[in-house]
mmCIF file of C-alpha atoms in Angstrom:
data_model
loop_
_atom_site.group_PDB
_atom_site.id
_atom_site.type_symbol
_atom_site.label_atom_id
_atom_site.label_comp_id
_atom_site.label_asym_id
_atom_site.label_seq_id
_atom_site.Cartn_x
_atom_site.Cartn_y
_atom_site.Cartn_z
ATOM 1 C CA UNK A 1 117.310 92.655 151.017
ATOM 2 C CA UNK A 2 118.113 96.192 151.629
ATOM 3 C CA UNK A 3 117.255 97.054 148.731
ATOM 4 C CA UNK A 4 113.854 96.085 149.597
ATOM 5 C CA UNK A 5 114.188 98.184 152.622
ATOM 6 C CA UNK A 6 115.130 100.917 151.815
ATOM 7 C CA UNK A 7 112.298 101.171 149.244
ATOM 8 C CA UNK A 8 109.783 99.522 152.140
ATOM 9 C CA UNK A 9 110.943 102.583 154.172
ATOM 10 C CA UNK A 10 110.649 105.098 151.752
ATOM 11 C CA UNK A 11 107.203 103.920 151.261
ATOM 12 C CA UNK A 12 106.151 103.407 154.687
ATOM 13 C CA UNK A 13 107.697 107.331 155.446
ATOM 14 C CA UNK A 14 105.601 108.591 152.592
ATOM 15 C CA UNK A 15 102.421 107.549 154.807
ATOM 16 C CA UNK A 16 103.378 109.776 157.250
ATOM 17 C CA UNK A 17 104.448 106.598 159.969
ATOM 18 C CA UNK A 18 108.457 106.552 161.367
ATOM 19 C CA UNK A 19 110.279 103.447 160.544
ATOM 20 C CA UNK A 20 113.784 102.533 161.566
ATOM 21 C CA UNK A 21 114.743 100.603 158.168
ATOM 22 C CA UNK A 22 115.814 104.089 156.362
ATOM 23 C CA UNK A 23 114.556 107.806 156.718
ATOM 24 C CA UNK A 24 114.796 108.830 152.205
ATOM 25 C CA UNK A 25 112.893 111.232 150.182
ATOM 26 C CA UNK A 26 108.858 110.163 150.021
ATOM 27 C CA UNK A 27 108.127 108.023 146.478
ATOM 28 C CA UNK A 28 105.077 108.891 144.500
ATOM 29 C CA UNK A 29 102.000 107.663 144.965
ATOM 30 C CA UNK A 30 102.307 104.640 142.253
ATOM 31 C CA UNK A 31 106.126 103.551 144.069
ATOM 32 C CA UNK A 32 104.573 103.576 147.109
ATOM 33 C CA UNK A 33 101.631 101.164 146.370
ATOM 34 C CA UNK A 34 104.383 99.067 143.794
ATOM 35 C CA UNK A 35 107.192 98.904 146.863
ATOM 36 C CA UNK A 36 104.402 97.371 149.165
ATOM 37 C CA UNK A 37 102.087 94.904 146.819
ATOM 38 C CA UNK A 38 105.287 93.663 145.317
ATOM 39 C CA UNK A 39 106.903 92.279 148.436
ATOM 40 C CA UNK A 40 105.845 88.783 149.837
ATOM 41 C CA UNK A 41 104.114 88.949 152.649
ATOM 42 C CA UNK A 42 104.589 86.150 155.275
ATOM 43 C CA UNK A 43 101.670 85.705 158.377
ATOM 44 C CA UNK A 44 103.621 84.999 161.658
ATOM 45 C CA UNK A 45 99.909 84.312 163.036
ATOM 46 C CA UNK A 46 98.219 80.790 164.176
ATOM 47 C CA UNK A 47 94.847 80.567 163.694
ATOM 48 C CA UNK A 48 93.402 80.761 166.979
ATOM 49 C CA UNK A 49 90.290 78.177 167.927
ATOM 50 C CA UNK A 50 88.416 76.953 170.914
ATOM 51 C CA UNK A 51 91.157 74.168 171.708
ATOM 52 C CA UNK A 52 94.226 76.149 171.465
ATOM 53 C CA UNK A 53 96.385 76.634 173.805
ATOM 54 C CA UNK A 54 96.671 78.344 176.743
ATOM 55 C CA UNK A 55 98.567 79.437 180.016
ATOM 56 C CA UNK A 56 97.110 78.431 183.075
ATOM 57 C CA UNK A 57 97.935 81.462 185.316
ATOM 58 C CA UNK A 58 95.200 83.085 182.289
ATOM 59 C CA UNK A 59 91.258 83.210 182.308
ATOM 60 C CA UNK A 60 89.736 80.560 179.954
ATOM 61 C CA UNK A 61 89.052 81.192 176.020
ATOM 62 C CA UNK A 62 85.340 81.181 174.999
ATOM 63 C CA UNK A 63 83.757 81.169 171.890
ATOM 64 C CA UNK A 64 80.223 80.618 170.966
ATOM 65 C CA UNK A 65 77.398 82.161 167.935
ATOM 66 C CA UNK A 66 75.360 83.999 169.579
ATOM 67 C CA UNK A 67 73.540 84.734 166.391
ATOM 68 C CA UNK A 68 72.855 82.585 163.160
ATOM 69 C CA UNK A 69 71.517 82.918 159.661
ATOM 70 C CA UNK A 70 68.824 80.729 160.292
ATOM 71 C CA UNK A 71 67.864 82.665 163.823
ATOM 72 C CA UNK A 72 68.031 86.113 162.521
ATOM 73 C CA UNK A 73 66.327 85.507 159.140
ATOM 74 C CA UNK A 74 63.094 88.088 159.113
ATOM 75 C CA UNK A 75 64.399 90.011 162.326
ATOM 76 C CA UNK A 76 63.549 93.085 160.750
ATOM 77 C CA UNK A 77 60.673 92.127 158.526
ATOM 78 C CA UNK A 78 61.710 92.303 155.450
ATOM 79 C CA UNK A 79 60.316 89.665 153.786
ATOM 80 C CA UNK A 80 63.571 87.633 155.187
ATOM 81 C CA UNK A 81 66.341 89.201 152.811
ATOM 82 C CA UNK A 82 68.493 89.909 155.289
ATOM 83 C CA UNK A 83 70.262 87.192 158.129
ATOM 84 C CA UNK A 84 73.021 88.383 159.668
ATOM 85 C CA UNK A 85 75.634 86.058 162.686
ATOM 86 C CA UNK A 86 77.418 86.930 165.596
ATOM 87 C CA UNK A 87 79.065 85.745 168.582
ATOM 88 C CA UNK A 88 80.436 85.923 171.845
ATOM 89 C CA UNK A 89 83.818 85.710 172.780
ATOM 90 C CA UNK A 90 85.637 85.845 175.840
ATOM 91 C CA UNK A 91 89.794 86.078 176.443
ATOM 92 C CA UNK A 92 92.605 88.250 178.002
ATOM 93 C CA UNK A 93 94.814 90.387 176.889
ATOM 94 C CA UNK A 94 97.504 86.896 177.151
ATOM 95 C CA UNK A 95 95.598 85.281 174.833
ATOM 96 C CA UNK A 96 95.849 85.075 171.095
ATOM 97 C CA UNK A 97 98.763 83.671 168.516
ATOM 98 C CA UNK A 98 100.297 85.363 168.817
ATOM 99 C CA UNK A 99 99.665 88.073 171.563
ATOM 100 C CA UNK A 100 101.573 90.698 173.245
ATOM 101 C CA UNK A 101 102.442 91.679 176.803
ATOM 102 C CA UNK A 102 101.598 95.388 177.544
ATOM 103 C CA UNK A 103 104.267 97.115 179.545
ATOM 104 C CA UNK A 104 102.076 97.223 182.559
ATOM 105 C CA UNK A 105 101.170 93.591 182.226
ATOM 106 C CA UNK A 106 104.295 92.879 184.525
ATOM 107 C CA UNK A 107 105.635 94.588 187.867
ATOM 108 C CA UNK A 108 108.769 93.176 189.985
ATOM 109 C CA UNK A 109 108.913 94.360 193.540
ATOM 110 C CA UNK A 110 105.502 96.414 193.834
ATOM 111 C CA UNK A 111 106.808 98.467 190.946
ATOM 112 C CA UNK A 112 105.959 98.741 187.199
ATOM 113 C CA UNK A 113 108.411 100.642 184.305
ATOM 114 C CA UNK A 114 109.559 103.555 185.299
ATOM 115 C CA UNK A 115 108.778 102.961 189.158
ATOM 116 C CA UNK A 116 105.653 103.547 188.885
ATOM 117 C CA UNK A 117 103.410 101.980 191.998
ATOM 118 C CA UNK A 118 101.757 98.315 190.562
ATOM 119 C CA UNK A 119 98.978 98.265 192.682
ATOM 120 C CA UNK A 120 97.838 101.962 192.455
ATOM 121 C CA UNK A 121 98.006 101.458 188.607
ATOM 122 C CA UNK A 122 95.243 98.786 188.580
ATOM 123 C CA UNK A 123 93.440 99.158 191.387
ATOM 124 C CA UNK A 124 90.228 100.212 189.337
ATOM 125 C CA UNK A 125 89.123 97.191 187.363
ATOM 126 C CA UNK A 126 88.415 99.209 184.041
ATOM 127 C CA UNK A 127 92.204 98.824 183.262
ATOM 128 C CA UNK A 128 95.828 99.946 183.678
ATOM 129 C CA UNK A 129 95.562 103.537 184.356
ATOM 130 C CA UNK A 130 91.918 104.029 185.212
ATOM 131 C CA UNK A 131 92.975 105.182 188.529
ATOM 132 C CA UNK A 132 94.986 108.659 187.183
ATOM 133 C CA UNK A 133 98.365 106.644 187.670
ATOM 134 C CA UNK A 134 100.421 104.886 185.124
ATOM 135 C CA UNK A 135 98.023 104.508 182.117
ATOM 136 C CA UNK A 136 100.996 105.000 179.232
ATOM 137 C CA UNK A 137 101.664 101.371 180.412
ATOM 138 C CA UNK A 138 98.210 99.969 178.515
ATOM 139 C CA UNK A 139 98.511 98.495 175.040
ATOM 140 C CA UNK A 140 96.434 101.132 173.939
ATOM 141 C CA UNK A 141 99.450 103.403 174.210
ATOM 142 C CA UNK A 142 101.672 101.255 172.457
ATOM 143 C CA UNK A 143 104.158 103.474 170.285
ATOM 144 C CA UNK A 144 103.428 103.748 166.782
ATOM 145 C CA UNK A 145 106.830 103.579 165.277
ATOM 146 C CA UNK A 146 106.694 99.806 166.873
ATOM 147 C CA UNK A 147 103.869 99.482 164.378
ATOM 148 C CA UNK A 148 106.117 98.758 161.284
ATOM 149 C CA UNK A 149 109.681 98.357 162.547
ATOM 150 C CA UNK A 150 112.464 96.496 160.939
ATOM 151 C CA UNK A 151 112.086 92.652 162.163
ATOM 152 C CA UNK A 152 115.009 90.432 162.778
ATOM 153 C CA UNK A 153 114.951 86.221 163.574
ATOM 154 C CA UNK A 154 117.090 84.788 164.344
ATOM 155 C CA UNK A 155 116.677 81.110 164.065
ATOM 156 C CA UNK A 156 118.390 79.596 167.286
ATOM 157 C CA UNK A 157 116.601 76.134 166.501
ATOM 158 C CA UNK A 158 118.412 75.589 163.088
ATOM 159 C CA UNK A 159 121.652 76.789 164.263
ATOM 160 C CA UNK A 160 121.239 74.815 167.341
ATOM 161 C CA UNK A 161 120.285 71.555 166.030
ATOM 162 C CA UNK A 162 121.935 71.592 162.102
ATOM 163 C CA UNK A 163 118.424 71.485 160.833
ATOM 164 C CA UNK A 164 114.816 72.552 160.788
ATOM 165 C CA UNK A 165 114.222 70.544 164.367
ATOM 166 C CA UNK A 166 112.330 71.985 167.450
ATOM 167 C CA UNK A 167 114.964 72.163 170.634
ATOM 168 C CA UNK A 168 114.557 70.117 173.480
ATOM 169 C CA UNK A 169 111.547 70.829 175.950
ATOM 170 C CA UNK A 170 114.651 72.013 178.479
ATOM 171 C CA UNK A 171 116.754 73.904 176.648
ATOM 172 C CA UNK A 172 117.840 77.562 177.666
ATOM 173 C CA UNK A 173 118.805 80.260 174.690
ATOM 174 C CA UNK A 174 121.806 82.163 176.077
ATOM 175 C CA UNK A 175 123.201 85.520 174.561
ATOM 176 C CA UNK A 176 125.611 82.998 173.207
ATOM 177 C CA UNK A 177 123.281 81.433 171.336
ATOM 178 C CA UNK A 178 121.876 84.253 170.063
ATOM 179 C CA UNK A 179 125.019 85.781 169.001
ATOM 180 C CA UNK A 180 125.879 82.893 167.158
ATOM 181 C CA UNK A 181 122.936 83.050 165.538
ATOM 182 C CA UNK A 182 122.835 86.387 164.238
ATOM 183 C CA UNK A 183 126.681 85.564 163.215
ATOM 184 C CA UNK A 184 125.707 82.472 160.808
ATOM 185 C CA UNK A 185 122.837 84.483 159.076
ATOM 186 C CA UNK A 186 124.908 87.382 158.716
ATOM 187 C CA UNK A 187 122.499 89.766 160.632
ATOM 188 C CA UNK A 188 123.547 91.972 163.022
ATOM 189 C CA UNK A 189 120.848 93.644 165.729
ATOM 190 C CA UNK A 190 120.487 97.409 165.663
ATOM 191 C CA UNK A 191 118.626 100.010 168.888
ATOM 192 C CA UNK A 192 114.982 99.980 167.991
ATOM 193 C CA UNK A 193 114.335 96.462 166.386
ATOM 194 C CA UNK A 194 111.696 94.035 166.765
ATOM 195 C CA UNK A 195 113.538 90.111 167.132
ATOM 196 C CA UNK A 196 112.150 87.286 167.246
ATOM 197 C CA UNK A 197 113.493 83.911 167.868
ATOM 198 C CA UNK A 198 112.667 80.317 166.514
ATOM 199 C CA UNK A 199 112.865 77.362 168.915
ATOM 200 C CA UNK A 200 110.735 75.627 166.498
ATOM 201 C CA UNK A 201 107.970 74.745 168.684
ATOM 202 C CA UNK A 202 105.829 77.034 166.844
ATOM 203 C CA UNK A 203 103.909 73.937 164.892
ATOM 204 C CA UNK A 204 103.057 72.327 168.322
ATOM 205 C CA UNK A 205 100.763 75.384 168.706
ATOM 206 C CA UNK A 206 98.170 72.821 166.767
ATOM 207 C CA UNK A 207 100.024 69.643 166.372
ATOM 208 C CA UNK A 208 100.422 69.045 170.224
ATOM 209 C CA UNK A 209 98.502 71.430 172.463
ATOM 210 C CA UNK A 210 99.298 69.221 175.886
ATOM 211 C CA UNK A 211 103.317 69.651 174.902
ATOM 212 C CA UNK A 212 102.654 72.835 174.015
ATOM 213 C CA UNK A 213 101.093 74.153 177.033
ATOM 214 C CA UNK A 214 103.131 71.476 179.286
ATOM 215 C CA UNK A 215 104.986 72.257 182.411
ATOM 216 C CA UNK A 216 108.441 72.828 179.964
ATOM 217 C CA UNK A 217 109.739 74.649 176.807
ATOM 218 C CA UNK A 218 112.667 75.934 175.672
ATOM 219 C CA UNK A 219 113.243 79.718 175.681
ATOM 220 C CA UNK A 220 115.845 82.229 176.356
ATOM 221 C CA UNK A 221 117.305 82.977 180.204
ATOM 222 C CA UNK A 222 118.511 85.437 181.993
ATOM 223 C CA UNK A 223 121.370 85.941 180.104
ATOM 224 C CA UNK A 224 119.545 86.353 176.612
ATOM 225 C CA UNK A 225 117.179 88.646 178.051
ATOM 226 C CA UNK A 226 120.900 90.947 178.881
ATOM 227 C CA UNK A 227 121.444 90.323 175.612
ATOM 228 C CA UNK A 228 118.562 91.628 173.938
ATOM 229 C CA UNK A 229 118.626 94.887 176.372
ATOM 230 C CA UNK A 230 122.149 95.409 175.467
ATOM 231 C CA UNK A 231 121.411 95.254 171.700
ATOM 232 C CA UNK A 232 118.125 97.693 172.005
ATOM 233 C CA UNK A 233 115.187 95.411 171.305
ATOM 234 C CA UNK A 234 112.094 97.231 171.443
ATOM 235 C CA UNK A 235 109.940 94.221 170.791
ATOM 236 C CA UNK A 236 110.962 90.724 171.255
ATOM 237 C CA UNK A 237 109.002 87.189 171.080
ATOM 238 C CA UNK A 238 109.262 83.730 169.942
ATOM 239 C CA UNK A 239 107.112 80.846 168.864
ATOM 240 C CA UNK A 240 106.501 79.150 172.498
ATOM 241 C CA UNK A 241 103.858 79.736 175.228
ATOM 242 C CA UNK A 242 105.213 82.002 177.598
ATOM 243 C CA UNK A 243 108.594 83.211 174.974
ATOM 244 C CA UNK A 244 111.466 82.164 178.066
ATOM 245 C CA UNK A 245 112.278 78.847 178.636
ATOM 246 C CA UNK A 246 109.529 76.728 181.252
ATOM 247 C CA UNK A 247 109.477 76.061 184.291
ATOM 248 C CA UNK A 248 109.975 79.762 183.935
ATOM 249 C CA UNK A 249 111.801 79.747 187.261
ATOM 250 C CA UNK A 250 115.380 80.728 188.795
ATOM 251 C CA UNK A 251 117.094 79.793 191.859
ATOM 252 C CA UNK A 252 120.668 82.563 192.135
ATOM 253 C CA UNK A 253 121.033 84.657 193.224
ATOM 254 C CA UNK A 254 117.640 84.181 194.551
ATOM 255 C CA UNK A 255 114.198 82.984 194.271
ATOM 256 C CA UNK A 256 111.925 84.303 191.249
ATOM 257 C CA UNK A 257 109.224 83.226 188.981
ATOM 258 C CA UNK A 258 109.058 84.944 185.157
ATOM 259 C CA UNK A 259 112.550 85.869 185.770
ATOM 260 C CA UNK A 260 112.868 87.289 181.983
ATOM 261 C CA UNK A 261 109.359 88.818 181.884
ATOM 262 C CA UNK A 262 110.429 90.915 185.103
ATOM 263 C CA UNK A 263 113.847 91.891 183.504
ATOM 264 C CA UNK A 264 112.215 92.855 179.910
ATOM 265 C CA UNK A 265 109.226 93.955 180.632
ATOM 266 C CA UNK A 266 109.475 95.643 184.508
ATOM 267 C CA UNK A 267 113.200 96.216 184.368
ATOM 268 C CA UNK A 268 113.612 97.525 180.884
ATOM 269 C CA UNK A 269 110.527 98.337 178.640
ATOM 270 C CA UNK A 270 110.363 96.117 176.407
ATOM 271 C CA UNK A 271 107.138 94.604 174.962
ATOM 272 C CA UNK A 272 106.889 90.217 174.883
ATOM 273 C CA UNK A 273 105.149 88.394 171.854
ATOM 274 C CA UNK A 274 104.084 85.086 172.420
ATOM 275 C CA UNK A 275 102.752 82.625 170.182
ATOM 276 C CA UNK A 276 104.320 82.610 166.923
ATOM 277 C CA UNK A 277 104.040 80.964 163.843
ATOM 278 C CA UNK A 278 108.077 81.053 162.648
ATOM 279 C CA UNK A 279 108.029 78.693 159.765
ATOM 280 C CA UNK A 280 107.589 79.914 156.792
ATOM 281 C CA UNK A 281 110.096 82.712 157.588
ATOM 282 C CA UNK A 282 112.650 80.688 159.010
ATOM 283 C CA UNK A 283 112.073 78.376 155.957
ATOM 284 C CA UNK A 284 112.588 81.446 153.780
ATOM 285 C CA UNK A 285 115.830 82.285 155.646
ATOM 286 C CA UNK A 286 114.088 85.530 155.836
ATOM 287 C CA UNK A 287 116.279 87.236 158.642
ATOM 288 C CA UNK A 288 115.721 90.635 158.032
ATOM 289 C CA UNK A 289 112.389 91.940 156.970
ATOM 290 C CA UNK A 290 109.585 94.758 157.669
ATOM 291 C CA UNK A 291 107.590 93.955 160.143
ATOM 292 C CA UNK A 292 104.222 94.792 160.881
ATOM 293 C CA UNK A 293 102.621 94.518 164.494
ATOM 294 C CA UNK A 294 99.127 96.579 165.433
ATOM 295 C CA UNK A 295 97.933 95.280 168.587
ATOM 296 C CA UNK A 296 94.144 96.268 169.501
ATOM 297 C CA UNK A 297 93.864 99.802 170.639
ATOM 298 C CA UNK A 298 92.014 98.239 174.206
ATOM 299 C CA UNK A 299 91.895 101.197 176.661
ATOM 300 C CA UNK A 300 93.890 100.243 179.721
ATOM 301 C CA UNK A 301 94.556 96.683 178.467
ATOM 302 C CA UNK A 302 96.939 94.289 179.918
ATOM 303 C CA UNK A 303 97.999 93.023 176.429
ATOM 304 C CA UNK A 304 96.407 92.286 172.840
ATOM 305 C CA UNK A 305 95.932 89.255 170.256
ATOM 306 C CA UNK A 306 97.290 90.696 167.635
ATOM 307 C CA UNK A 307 98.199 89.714 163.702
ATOM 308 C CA UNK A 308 101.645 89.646 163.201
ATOM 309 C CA UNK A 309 103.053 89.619 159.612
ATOM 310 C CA UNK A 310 106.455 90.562 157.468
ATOM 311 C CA UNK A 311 107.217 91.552 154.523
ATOM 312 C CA UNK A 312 110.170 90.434 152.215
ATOM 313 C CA UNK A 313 111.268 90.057 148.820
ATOM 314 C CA UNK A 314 109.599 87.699 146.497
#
């Protein structure tokens, strides 16, 4: 595996983009293309359709041809050689499988990252940052050394329940759990990496959509979101709806709703994937890998769908 690395880094350096797995000498042109087409490369992605999923504090998913074949046959009179489709869609940054959660996309106390002032920052509808005030919060300034970062899971679901199981609808991930994790696949977190954590609810995503989207999931707390910021996460997600655990709701030492989306995202930084397809890695036992995430470069957006994949050995 780090031998894999080191030559995915090497590789990924020689394009002229900074990744944390290793910092060594540029490879030639023919190494570079070998390193890359020779690892396996897993999607992390659902395929997203008119019934999937979705959170109900987020606008509706649309999706409709606006254009067909047989419509646009002999539009521009050429004997009919050319048809062309296309349609209309319409979704939020929130939506997608997976997506991810601009920093911006989340304030606590009338403040985004940094302090800067929430409502200021969006008070022009054409985005975060239209109004002159806190537009390095938009997805479109997501950093490109989060592009291709080195990915950890770690597989709380297996670990939890002795086998490839989903957890219970109410179950909370604790640092605990995530430590213990990380301990039993012999991984260990470093500042700057992308984790991601299997509850193994990913294949409700299409095998249960009203379970899926239901009032509860399982998810980390308060105390795996510490856990994450102590170990330098950059990027974190999971394979759920809304990555903590649902009702996403805590009680001490006071009242607050998207407790860990406050604390990660407001508090600290960091950017939240949702929606992920964890299988075939976590089937793979593929807990370290390269990790590629390019969300859409939308000016001033709240968040992006966004294909998620990783490469590891064959």
């Amino acid at each position: 595996m780090q031998h894999l690395f080191q030559h995915l880094s090497r590789a990924v350096l020689a394009a002229g983009l900074a990744v944390v797995l290793g910092g060594c000498a540029a490879p030639g042109p023919q190494r570079f293309i070998g390193t890359l087409t020779s690892a396996r490369l897993i999607d992390l992605s659902h395929t997203w359709e008119i019934q999937s999923p979705i959170a109900s504090v987020n606008p509706k998913y649309s999706f409709a041809l606006a254009a067909t074949h047989g419509k646009t046959r002999g539009t521009f009179n050429d004997g009919g050689q050319l048809s062309f489709a296309s349609e209309d869609m319409h979704w939020s940054g929130q939506h997608g499988a997976p997506s991810i959660d601009a920093i911006g996309h989340i304030g606590r106390d009338g403040k985004l990252f940094g302090g800067v002032d929430a409502e200021r920052t969006t008070a022009n509808p054409a985005g975060i940052g239209a109004t002159g005030t806190g537009a390095n919060l938009a997805i479109d300034q997501f950093p490109p050394d989060l592009m291709v970062n080195r990915g950890v899971l770690l597989d709380v679901a297996t670990m939890v329940q002795g086998n490839a199981s989903p957890l219970p609808a109410n179950f909370e991930i604790t640092a605990a759990h995530l430590e213990r994790a990380a301990q039993r696949q012999g991984v260990q977190l470093r500042k700057g990496d992308t984790v991601f954590i299997r509850t193994g609810w990913g294949p409700y995503f299409r095998s249960d959509t009203a379970l899926y989207a239901g009032e509860a999931s399982p998810g980390p707390g308060l105390d795996a979101a510490d856990f994450l910021i102590r170990s330098g996460a950059r990027v974190v997600g999971n394979d759920t709806l809304t990555f903590e655990k649902r009702p996403p709701v805590v009680t001490s030492p006071k009242f607050q709703v998207f407790p860990v989306h406050m604390r990660l995202i407001a508090d600290s930084g960091i950017y939240i994937v949702e929606n992920l397809n964890l299988e075939e890695l976590a089937a793979a036992k593929a807990y370290e890998f390269a990790v590629v995430v390019p969300p859409l470069k939308v000016k001033g957006g709240t968040g992006s769908a966004v294909r998620i994949f990783a490469l590891v050995p064959r």
